mmCIF file with all atom_site columns, C-alpha atoms in Angstrom:
data_model
loop_
_atom_site.group_PDB
_atom_site.id
_atom_site.type_symbol
_atom_site.label_atom_id
_atom_site.label_alt_id
_atom_site.label_comp_id
_atom_site.label_asym_id
_atom_site.label_entity_id
_atom_site.label_seq_id
_atom_site.pdbx_PDB_ins_code
_atom_site.Cartn_x
_atom_site.Cartn_y
_atom_site.Cartn_z
_atom_site.occupancy
_atom_site.B_iso_or_equiv
_atom_site.pdbx_formal_charge
_atom_site.auth_seq_id
_atom_site.auth_comp_id
_atom_site.auth_asym_id
_atom_site.auth_atom_id
_atom_site.pdbx_PDB_model_num
ATOM 1   C CA . GLN U 1 1   ? -6.424  58.875 -21.764 1.00 43.00 ? 1   GLN U CA 1
ATOM 2   C CA . VAL U 1 2   ? -8.424  61.947 -21.283 1.00 45.00 ? 2   VAL U CA 1
ATOM 3   C CA . ALA U 1 3   ? -10.749 63.252 -23.746 1.00 42.00 ? 3   ALA U CA 1
ATOM 4   C CA . SER U 1 4   ? -11.142 66.696 -24.276 1.00 41.00 ? 4   SER U CA 1
ATOM 5   C CA . PHE U 1 5   ? -14.353 68.306 -25.810 1.00 40.00 ? 5   PHE U CA 1
ATOM 6   C CA . ALA U 1 6   ? -14.201 71.933 -27.623 1.00 46.00 ? 6   ALA U CA 1
ATOM 7   C CA . LYS U 1 7   ? -17.328 73.786 -28.164 1.00 46.00 ? 7   LYS U CA 1
ATOM 8   C CA . PRO U 1 8   ? -18.847 73.991 -31.468 1.00 49.00 ? 8   PRO U CA 1
ATOM 9   C CA . LYS U 1 9   ? -17.500 77.349 -33.110 1.00 51.00 ? 9   LYS U CA 1
ATOM 10  C CA . GLY U 1 10  ? -20.304 79.841 -34.199 1.00 51.00 ? 10  GLY U CA 1
ATOM 11  C CA . ASN U 1 11  ? -24.234 79.630 -33.082 1.00 53.00 ? 11  ASN U CA 1
ATOM 12  C CA . ASN U 1 12  ? -24.062 78.765 -29.230 1.00 55.00 ? 12  ASN U CA 1
ATOM 13  C CA . THR U 1 13  ? -27.238 77.753 -28.515 1.00 55.00 ? 13  THR U CA 1
ATOM 14  C CA . THR U 1 14  ? -28.326 74.073 -28.376 1.00 62.00 ? 14  THR U CA 1
ATOM 15  C CA . LEU U 1 15  ? -30.697 72.207 -30.214 1.00 60.00 ? 15  LEU U CA 1
ATOM 16  C CA . HIS U 1 16  ? -33.139 71.954 -27.710 1.00 57.00 ? 16  HIS U CA 1
ATOM 17  C CA . GLN U 1 17  ? -33.154 75.584 -27.400 1.00 62.00 ? 17  GLN U CA 1
ATOM 18  C CA . ARG U 1 18  ? -33.789 76.532 -30.557 1.00 59.00 ? 18  ARG U CA 1
ATOM 19  C CA . ARG U 1 19  ? -36.418 74.212 -30.692 1.00 58.00 ? 19  ARG U CA 1
ATOM 20  C CA . MET U 1 20  ? -38.061 76.090 -27.987 1.00 56.00 ? 20  MET U CA 1
ATOM 21  C CA . GLU U 1 21  ? -37.557 79.200 -29.427 1.00 61.00 ? 21  GLU U CA 1
ATOM 22  C CA . GLU U 1 22  ? -39.414 78.120 -32.363 1.00 55.00 ? 22  GLU U CA 1
ATOM 23  C CA . ARG U 1 23  ? -42.126 76.682 -30.299 1.00 51.00 ? 23  ARG U CA 1
ATOM 24  C CA . ASN U 1 24  ? -42.418 79.598 -28.409 1.00 51.00 ? 24  ASN U CA 1
ATOM 25  C CA . SER U 1 25  ? -42.688 81.949 -31.906 1.00 48.00 ? 25  SER U CA 1
ATOM 26  C CA . LEU U 1 26  ? -45.601 79.719 -33.378 1.00 41.00 ? 26  LEU U CA 1
ATOM 27  C CA . PRO U 1 27  ? -49.184 80.798 -32.440 1.00 41.00 ? 27  PRO U CA 1
ATOM 28  C CA . MET U 1 28  ? -50.615 78.588 -29.835 1.00 45.00 ? 28  MET U CA 1
ATOM 29  C CA . LYS U 1 29  ? -54.036 79.712 -30.430 1.00 48.00 ? 29  LYS U CA 1
ATOM 30  C CA . PRO U 1 30  ? -55.672 82.209 -32.597 1.00 48.00 ? 30  PRO U CA 1
ATOM 31  C CA . THR U 1 31  ? -55.744 85.827 -31.606 1.00 52.00 ? 31  THR U CA 1
ATOM 32  C CA . LYS U 1 32  ? -58.761 87.438 -33.435 1.00 56.00 ? 32  LYS U CA 1
ATOM 33  C CA . LEU U 1 33  ? -61.919 85.344 -34.897 1.00 53.00 ? 33  LEU U CA 1
ATOM 34  C CA . ILE U 1 34  ? -63.244 86.390 -37.475 1.00 54.00 ? 34  ILE U CA 1
ATOM 35  C CA . GLY U 1 35  ? -66.756 86.461 -38.982 1.00 59.00 ? 35  GLY U CA 1
ATOM 36  C CA . HIS U 1 36  ? -69.988 85.606 -36.574 1.00 59.00 ? 36  HIS U CA 1
ATOM 37  C CA . ALA U 1 37  ? -67.987 83.915 -33.879 1.00 60.00 ? 37  ALA U CA 1
ATOM 38  C CA . GLY U 1 38  ? -65.492 87.190 -33.336 1.00 64.00 ? 38  GLY U CA 1
ATOM 39  C CA . SER U 1 39  ? -68.667 89.048 -33.186 1.00 66.00 ? 39  SER U CA 1
ATOM 40  C CA . LEU U 1 40  ? -70.204 86.873 -30.908 1.00 64.00 ? 40  LEU U CA 1
ATOM 41  C CA . LEU U 1 41  ? -67.074 86.633 -28.639 1.00 64.00 ? 41  LEU U CA 1
ATOM 42  C CA . ASP U 1 42  ? -66.359 90.534 -28.509 1.00 67.00 ? 42  ASP U CA 1
ATOM 43  C CA . LEU U 1 43  ? -69.928 91.073 -27.689 1.00 66.00 ? 43  LEU U CA 1
ATOM 44  C CA . LEU U 1 44  ? -69.912 88.278 -24.825 1.00 64.00 ? 44  LEU U CA 1
ATOM 45  C CA . SER U 1 45  ? -66.468 89.704 -23.781 1.00 63.00 ? 45  SER U CA 1
ATOM 46  C CA . LEU U 1 46  ? -67.754 92.866 -22.732 1.00 64.00 ? 46  LEU U CA 1
ATOM 47  C CA . THR U 1 47  ? -70.975 91.770 -21.072 1.00 63.00 ? 47  THR U CA 1
ATOM 48  C CA . LEU U 1 48  ? -70.543 88.573 -19.188 1.00 60.00 ? 48  LEU U CA 1
ATOM 49  C CA . PRO U 1 49  ? -67.520 89.666 -16.602 1.00 55.00 ? 49  PRO U CA 1
ATOM 50  C CA . LYS U 1 50  ? -70.016 92.071 -15.404 1.00 65.00 ? 50  LYS U CA 1
ATOM 51  C CA . LYS U 1 51  ? -72.351 89.409 -14.730 1.00 72.00 ? 51  LYS U CA 1
ATOM 52  C CA . ASP U 1 52  ? -72.148 87.346 -11.059 1.00 83.00 ? 52  ASP U CA 1
ATOM 53  C CA . ARG U 1 53  ? -72.314 83.677 -12.809 1.00 85.00 ? 53  ARG U CA 1
ATOM 54  C CA . VAL U 1 54  ? -72.687 83.009 -16.121 1.00 86.00 ? 54  VAL U CA 1
ATOM 55  C CA . LYS U 1 55  ? -74.354 80.014 -18.006 1.00 89.00 ? 55  LYS U CA 1
ATOM 56  C CA . CYS U 1 56  ? -73.834 79.531 -21.473 1.00 88.00 ? 56  CYS U CA 1
ATOM 57  C CA . LEU U 1 57  ? -74.596 77.078 -24.223 1.00 90.00 ? 57  LEU U CA 1
ATOM 58  C CA . PHE U 1 58  ? -73.234 77.040 -27.887 1.00 90.00 ? 58  PHE U CA 1
ATOM 59  C CA . SER U 1 59  ? -75.140 75.083 -30.285 1.00 89.00 ? 59  SER U CA 1
ATOM 60  C CA . GLY U 1 60  ? -74.451 74.264 -33.814 1.00 89.00 ? 60  GLY U CA 1
ATOM 61  C CA . LYS U 1 61  ? -72.845 72.069 -36.140 1.00 90.00 ? 61  LYS U CA 1
ATOM 62  C CA . PHE U 1 62  ? -69.505 70.418 -36.036 1.00 88.00 ? 62  PHE U CA 1
ATOM 63  C CA . GLY U 1 63  ? -66.279 72.981 -36.747 1.00 86.00 ? 63  GLY U CA 1
ATOM 64  C CA . ILE U 1 64  ? -68.012 76.398 -36.746 1.00 85.00 ? 64  ILE U CA 1
ATOM 65  C CA . GLY U 1 65  ? -66.027 77.374 -33.492 1.00 85.00 ? 65  GLY U CA 1
ATOM 66  C CA . LYS U 1 66  ? -68.203 76.902 -30.609 1.00 89.00 ? 66  LYS U CA 1
ATOM 67  C CA . SER U 1 67  ? -65.425 75.359 -28.165 1.00 91.00 ? 67  SER U CA 1
ATOM 68  C CA . THR U 1 68  ? -62.827 78.306 -29.173 1.00 89.00 ? 68  THR U CA 1
ATOM 69  C CA . VAL U 1 69  ? -65.567 80.873 -28.271 1.00 87.00 ? 69  VAL U CA 1
ATOM 70  C CA . ALA U 1 70  ? -66.288 78.768 -25.172 1.00 90.00 ? 70  ALA U CA 1
ATOM 71  C CA . LEU U 1 71  ? -62.708 78.806 -24.205 1.00 90.00 ? 71  LEU U CA 1
ATOM 72  C CA . SER U 1 72  ? -62.108 82.311 -24.885 1.00 87.00 ? 72  SER U CA 1
ATOM 73  C CA . ILE U 1 73  ? -64.750 83.519 -22.739 1.00 86.00 ? 73  ILE U CA 1
ATOM 74  C CA . ALA U 1 74  ? -63.541 81.718 -20.124 1.00 88.00 ? 74  ALA U CA 1
ATOM 75  C CA . GLU U 1 75  ? -60.491 82.873 -20.096 1.00 87.00 ? 75  GLU U CA 1
ATOM 76  C CA . THR U 1 76  ? -61.756 86.548 -20.510 1.00 84.00 ? 76  THR U CA 1
ATOM 77  C CA . ILE U 1 77  ? -63.793 85.790 -17.025 1.00 84.00 ? 77  ILE U CA 1
ATOM 78  C CA . CYS U 1 78  ? -61.118 84.251 -15.398 1.00 85.00 ? 78  CYS U CA 1
ATOM 79  C CA . GLY U 1 79  ? -58.297 86.548 -16.777 1.00 82.00 ? 79  GLY U CA 1
ATOM 80  C CA . GLY U 1 80  ? -56.143 83.839 -18.027 1.00 82.00 ? 80  GLY U CA 1
ATOM 81  C CA . GLN U 1 81  ? -55.852 80.171 -17.993 1.00 83.00 ? 81  GLN U CA 1
ATOM 82  C CA . TRP U 1 82  ? -56.359 80.029 -14.437 1.00 82.00 ? 82  TRP U CA 1
ATOM 83  C CA . GLY U 1 83  ? -59.756 78.702 -13.056 1.00 87.00 ? 83  GLY U CA 1
ATOM 84  C CA . ILE U 1 84  ? -60.471 76.909 -16.196 1.00 92.00 ? 84  ILE U CA 1
ATOM 85  C CA . THR U 1 85  ? -61.891 73.136 -16.279 1.00 92.00 ? 85  THR U CA 1
ATOM 86  C CA . HIS U 1 86  ? -62.154 71.865 -19.782 1.00 94.00 ? 86  HIS U CA 1
ATOM 87  C CA . THR U 1 87  ? -63.475 68.501 -20.674 1.00 94.00 ? 87  THR U CA 1
ATOM 88  C CA . ILE U 1 88  ? -65.522 66.737 -23.179 1.00 93.00 ? 88  ILE U CA 1
ATOM 89  C CA . GLY U 1 89  ? -69.305 65.229 -22.138 1.00 92.00 ? 89  GLY U CA 1
ATOM 90  C CA . ARG U 1 90  ? -68.305 61.531 -22.776 1.00 93.00 ? 90  ARG U CA 1
ATOM 91  C CA . ASN U 1 91  ? -65.944 61.881 -19.669 1.00 94.00 ? 91  ASN U CA 1
ATOM 92  C CA . VAL U 1 92  ? -68.573 63.343 -17.437 1.00 93.00 ? 92  VAL U CA 1
ATOM 93  C CA . THR U 1 93  ? -69.553 61.100 -14.889 1.00 94.00 ? 93  THR U CA 1
ATOM 94  C CA . ILE U 1 94  ? -71.382 61.747 -11.899 1.00 93.00 ? 94  ILE U CA 1
ATOM 95  C CA . HIS U 1 95  ? -68.380 61.387 -9.760  1.00 95.00 ? 95  HIS U CA 1
ATOM 96  C CA . TRP U 1 96  ? -66.532 64.063 -11.625 1.00 94.00 ? 96  TRP U CA 1
ATOM 97  C CA . VAL U 1 97  ? -69.421 66.565 -11.444 1.00 94.00 ? 97  VAL U CA 1
ATOM 98  C CA . ASN U 1 98  ? -69.832 65.990 -7.506  1.00 94.00 ? 98  ASN U CA 1
ATOM 99  C CA . ARG U 1 99  ? -66.309 66.822 -7.680  1.00 94.00 ? 99  ARG U CA 1
ATOM 100 C CA . MET U 1 100 ? -66.691 69.842 -9.635  1.00 93.00 ? 100 MET U CA 1
ATOM 101 C CA . ILE U 1 101 ? -69.832 70.960 -7.308  1.00 92.00 ? 101 ILE U CA 1
ATOM 102 C CA . GLU U 1 102 ? -66.826 70.643 -4.426  1.00 92.00 ? 102 GLU U CA 1
ATOM 103 C CA . GLU U 1 103 ? -64.185 72.674 -6.232  1.00 89.00 ? 103 GLU U CA 1
ATOM 104 C CA . MET U 1 104 ? -66.844 75.433 -7.266  1.00 87.00 ? 104 MET U CA 1
ATOM 105 C CA . GLN U 1 105 ? -67.120 76.252 -3.668  1.00 87.00 ? 105 GLN U CA 1
ATOM 106 C CA . THR U 1 106 ? -63.357 77.663 -3.624  1.00 82.00 ? 106 THR U CA 1
ATOM 107 C CA . SER U 1 107 ? -62.043 80.685 -5.517  1.00 77.00 ? 107 SER U CA 1
ATOM 108 C CA . SER U 1 108 ? -59.263 80.380 -7.624  1.00 72.00 ? 108 SER U CA 1
ATOM 109 C CA . LEU U 1 109 ? -55.796 82.406 -6.260  1.00 73.00 ? 109 LEU U CA 1
ATOM 110 C CA . TYR U 1 110 ? -54.852 83.824 -9.670  1.00 73.00 ? 110 TYR U CA 1
ATOM 111 C CA . GLY U 1 111 ? -56.647 85.607 -12.505 1.00 68.00 ? 111 GLY U CA 1
ATOM 112 C CA . SER U 1 112 ? -59.471 87.096 -11.055 1.00 78.00 ? 112 SER U CA 1
ATOM 113 C CA . GLY U 1 113 ? -61.085 84.548 -8.605  1.00 80.00 ? 113 GLY U CA 1
ATOM 114 C CA . TRP U 1 114 ? -63.704 83.231 -11.208 1.00 87.00 ? 114 TRP U CA 1
ATOM 115 C CA . LYS U 1 115 ? -63.821 79.693 -12.113 1.00 90.00 ? 115 LYS U CA 1
ATOM 116 C CA . ALA U 1 116 ? -65.308 78.393 -15.188 1.00 92.00 ? 116 ALA U CA 1
ATOM 117 C CA . LEU U 1 117 ? -66.013 74.685 -16.247 1.00 94.00 ? 117 LEU U CA 1
ATOM 118 C CA . VAL U 1 118 ? -66.207 74.319 -20.204 1.00 95.00 ? 118 VAL U CA 1
ATOM 119 C CA . ILE U 1 119 ? -67.987 70.976 -21.144 1.00 95.00 ? 119 ILE U CA 1
ATOM 120 C CA . ASP U 1 120 ? -67.730 70.242 -25.045 1.00 94.00 ? 120 ASP U CA 1
ATOM 121 C CA . GLU U 1 121 ? -70.674 68.377 -26.439 1.00 93.00 ? 121 GLU U CA 1
ATOM 122 C CA . ILE U 1 122 ? -72.123 68.259 -23.132 1.00 92.00 ? 122 ILE U CA 1
ATOM 123 C CA . ASP U 1 123 ? -75.308 66.404 -24.460 1.00 90.00 ? 123 ASP U CA 1
ATOM 124 C CA . THR U 1 124 ? -72.984 63.112 -24.728 1.00 91.00 ? 124 THR U CA 1
ATOM 125 C CA . SER U 1 125 ? -72.819 63.425 -20.596 1.00 91.00 ? 125 SER U CA 1
ATOM 126 C CA . GLN U 1 126 ? -74.111 60.266 -18.971 1.00 90.00 ? 126 GLN U CA 1
ATOM 127 C CA . ARG U 1 127 ? -77.783 60.355 -17.786 1.00 88.00 ? 127 ARG U CA 1
ATOM 128 C CA . ASP U 1 128 ? -76.947 60.618 -14.285 1.00 90.00 ? 128 ASP U CA 1
ATOM 129 C CA . ALA U 1 129 ? -74.298 63.114 -14.647 1.00 92.00 ? 129 ALA U CA 1
ATOM 130 C CA . ILE U 1 130 ? -76.729 65.426 -16.526 1.00 90.00 ? 130 ILE U CA 1
ATOM 131 C CA . ASP U 1 131 ? -79.002 65.102 -13.833 1.00 90.00 ? 131 ASP U CA 1
ATOM 132 C CA . THR U 1 132 ? -76.381 66.512 -10.731 1.00 93.00 ? 132 THR U CA 1
ATOM 133 C CA . LEU U 1 133 ? -75.026 68.700 -13.593 1.00 92.00 ? 133 LEU U CA 1
ATOM 134 C CA . LEU U 1 134 ? -78.402 70.648 -13.694 1.00 92.00 ? 134 LEU U CA 1
ATOM 135 C CA . TYR U 1 135 ? -78.431 70.776 -9.902  1.00 92.00 ? 135 TYR U CA 1
ATOM 136 C CA . LEU U 1 136 ? -74.947 72.952 -10.335 1.00 92.00 ? 136 LEU U CA 1
ATOM 137 C CA . LEU U 1 137 ? -76.307 75.083 -12.497 1.00 91.00 ? 137 LEU U CA 1
ATOM 138 C CA . ASP U 1 138 ? -79.211 75.285 -10.361 1.00 91.00 ? 138 ASP U CA 1
ATOM 139 C CA . THR U 1 139 ? -77.263 76.349 -7.244  1.00 91.00 ? 139 THR U CA 1
ATOM 140 C CA . LEU U 1 140 ? -73.949 77.978 -9.078  1.00 90.00 ? 140 LEU U CA 1
ATOM 141 C CA . PRO U 1 141 ? -72.235 80.112 -6.696  1.00 89.00 ? 141 PRO U CA 1
ATOM 142 C CA . VAL U 1 142 ? -70.876 83.831 -7.523  1.00 89.00 ? 142 VAL U CA 1
ATOM 143 C CA . GLN U 1 143 ? -67.897 84.547 -9.730  1.00 88.00 ? 143 GLN U CA 1
ATOM 144 C CA . ARG U 1 144 ? -68.894 80.932 -11.695 1.00 91.00 ? 144 ARG U CA 1
ATOM 145 C CA . ALA U 1 145 ? -69.786 80.267 -14.944 1.00 90.00 ? 145 ALA U CA 1
ATOM 146 C CA . VAL U 1 146 ? -70.337 76.791 -17.138 1.00 93.00 ? 146 VAL U CA 1
ATOM 147 C CA . ILE U 1 147 ? -70.230 77.070 -20.322 1.00 93.00 ? 147 ILE U CA 1
ATOM 148 C CA . GLY U 1 148 ? -71.086 73.843 -22.910 1.00 92.00 ? 148 GLY U CA 1
ATOM 149 C CA . THR U 1 149 ? -71.369 73.370 -26.328 1.00 93.00 ? 149 THR U CA 1
ATOM 150 C CA . THR U 1 150 ? -73.726 70.563 -28.568 1.00 92.00 ? 150 THR U CA 1
ATOM 151 C CA . ASN U 1 151 ? -73.711 69.552 -32.060 1.00 92.00 ? 151 ASN U CA 1
ATOM 152 C CA . LEU U 1 152 ? -77.333 69.180 -31.729 1.00 91.00 ? 152 LEU U CA 1
ATOM 153 C CA . PRO U 1 153 ? -80.074 71.605 -32.782 1.00 90.00 ? 153 PRO U CA 1
ATOM 154 C CA . PHE U 1 154 ? -81.106 73.839 -29.186 1.00 86.00 ? 154 PHE U CA 1
ATOM 155 C CA . ASP U 1 155 ? -84.420 72.902 -29.848 1.00 87.00 ? 155 ASP U CA 1
ATOM 156 C CA . GLU U 1 156 ? -83.259 69.036 -29.914 1.00 89.00 ? 156 GLU U CA 1
ATOM 157 C CA . LEU U 1 157 ? -82.284 68.944 -26.251 1.00 86.00 ? 157 LEU U CA 1
ATOM 158 C CA . PRO U 1 158 ? -84.412 68.690 -23.302 1.00 85.00 ? 158 PRO U CA 1
ATOM 159 C CA . GLU U 1 159 ? -86.669 71.188 -21.994 1.00 87.00 ? 159 GLU U CA 1
ATOM 160 C CA . ARG U 1 160 ? -85.152 71.123 -18.549 1.00 84.00 ? 160 ARG U CA 1
ATOM 161 C CA . PHE U 1 161 ? -81.467 71.088 -19.806 1.00 81.00 ? 161 PHE U CA 1
ATOM 162 C CA . ARG U 1 162 ? -81.996 74.377 -22.058 1.00 84.00 ? 162 ARG U CA 1
ATOM 163 C CA . SER U 1 163 ? -83.942 76.038 -19.532 1.00 86.00 ? 163 SER U CA 1
ATOM 164 C CA . ARG U 1 164 ? -81.091 75.764 -16.893 1.00 87.00 ? 164 ARG U CA 1
ATOM 165 C CA . PHE U 1 165 ? -79.254 77.708 -19.588 1.00 82.00 ? 165 PHE U CA 1
ATOM 166 C CA . GLN U 1 166 ? -81.504 80.143 -20.134 1.00 72.00 ? 166 GLN U CA 1
ATOM 167 C CA . ARG U 1 167 ? -82.255 81.580 -16.684 1.00 53.00 ? 167 ARG U CA 1
#
């Protein structure tokens, strides 16, 4: 016996195609931030790409948009998602920072050529990783950015940590 299968009448798109169309029509991230976060992003997006190195640290309460602003700045500098490494401080080890130091020596082949490192809750990184991260901040190559966020008030961070981001 031979079975024959008829095409369904009407809509010729498959379920997979319809789901992909629905997924692509949904916004994946905010296109415009409002309030203080939006104003800050607009200001930084205009001034930071003119610098040869970028070091930013955003501190404040949980849920105010620090990570969203940090990633938006990184995308602006890098010309898209290329060249951005994003992690959370608890995952940062000395080995990871050493690998990032090596990776920061090469340019991104896509986008603007910039590379950005975004670390959420940077204060929760391991102690020896923070020491090595401070070295990275001191020796940051041209067209590189390190952007961190923390839920701690800026004044509660160690002085040597604050000073690296203020230079």
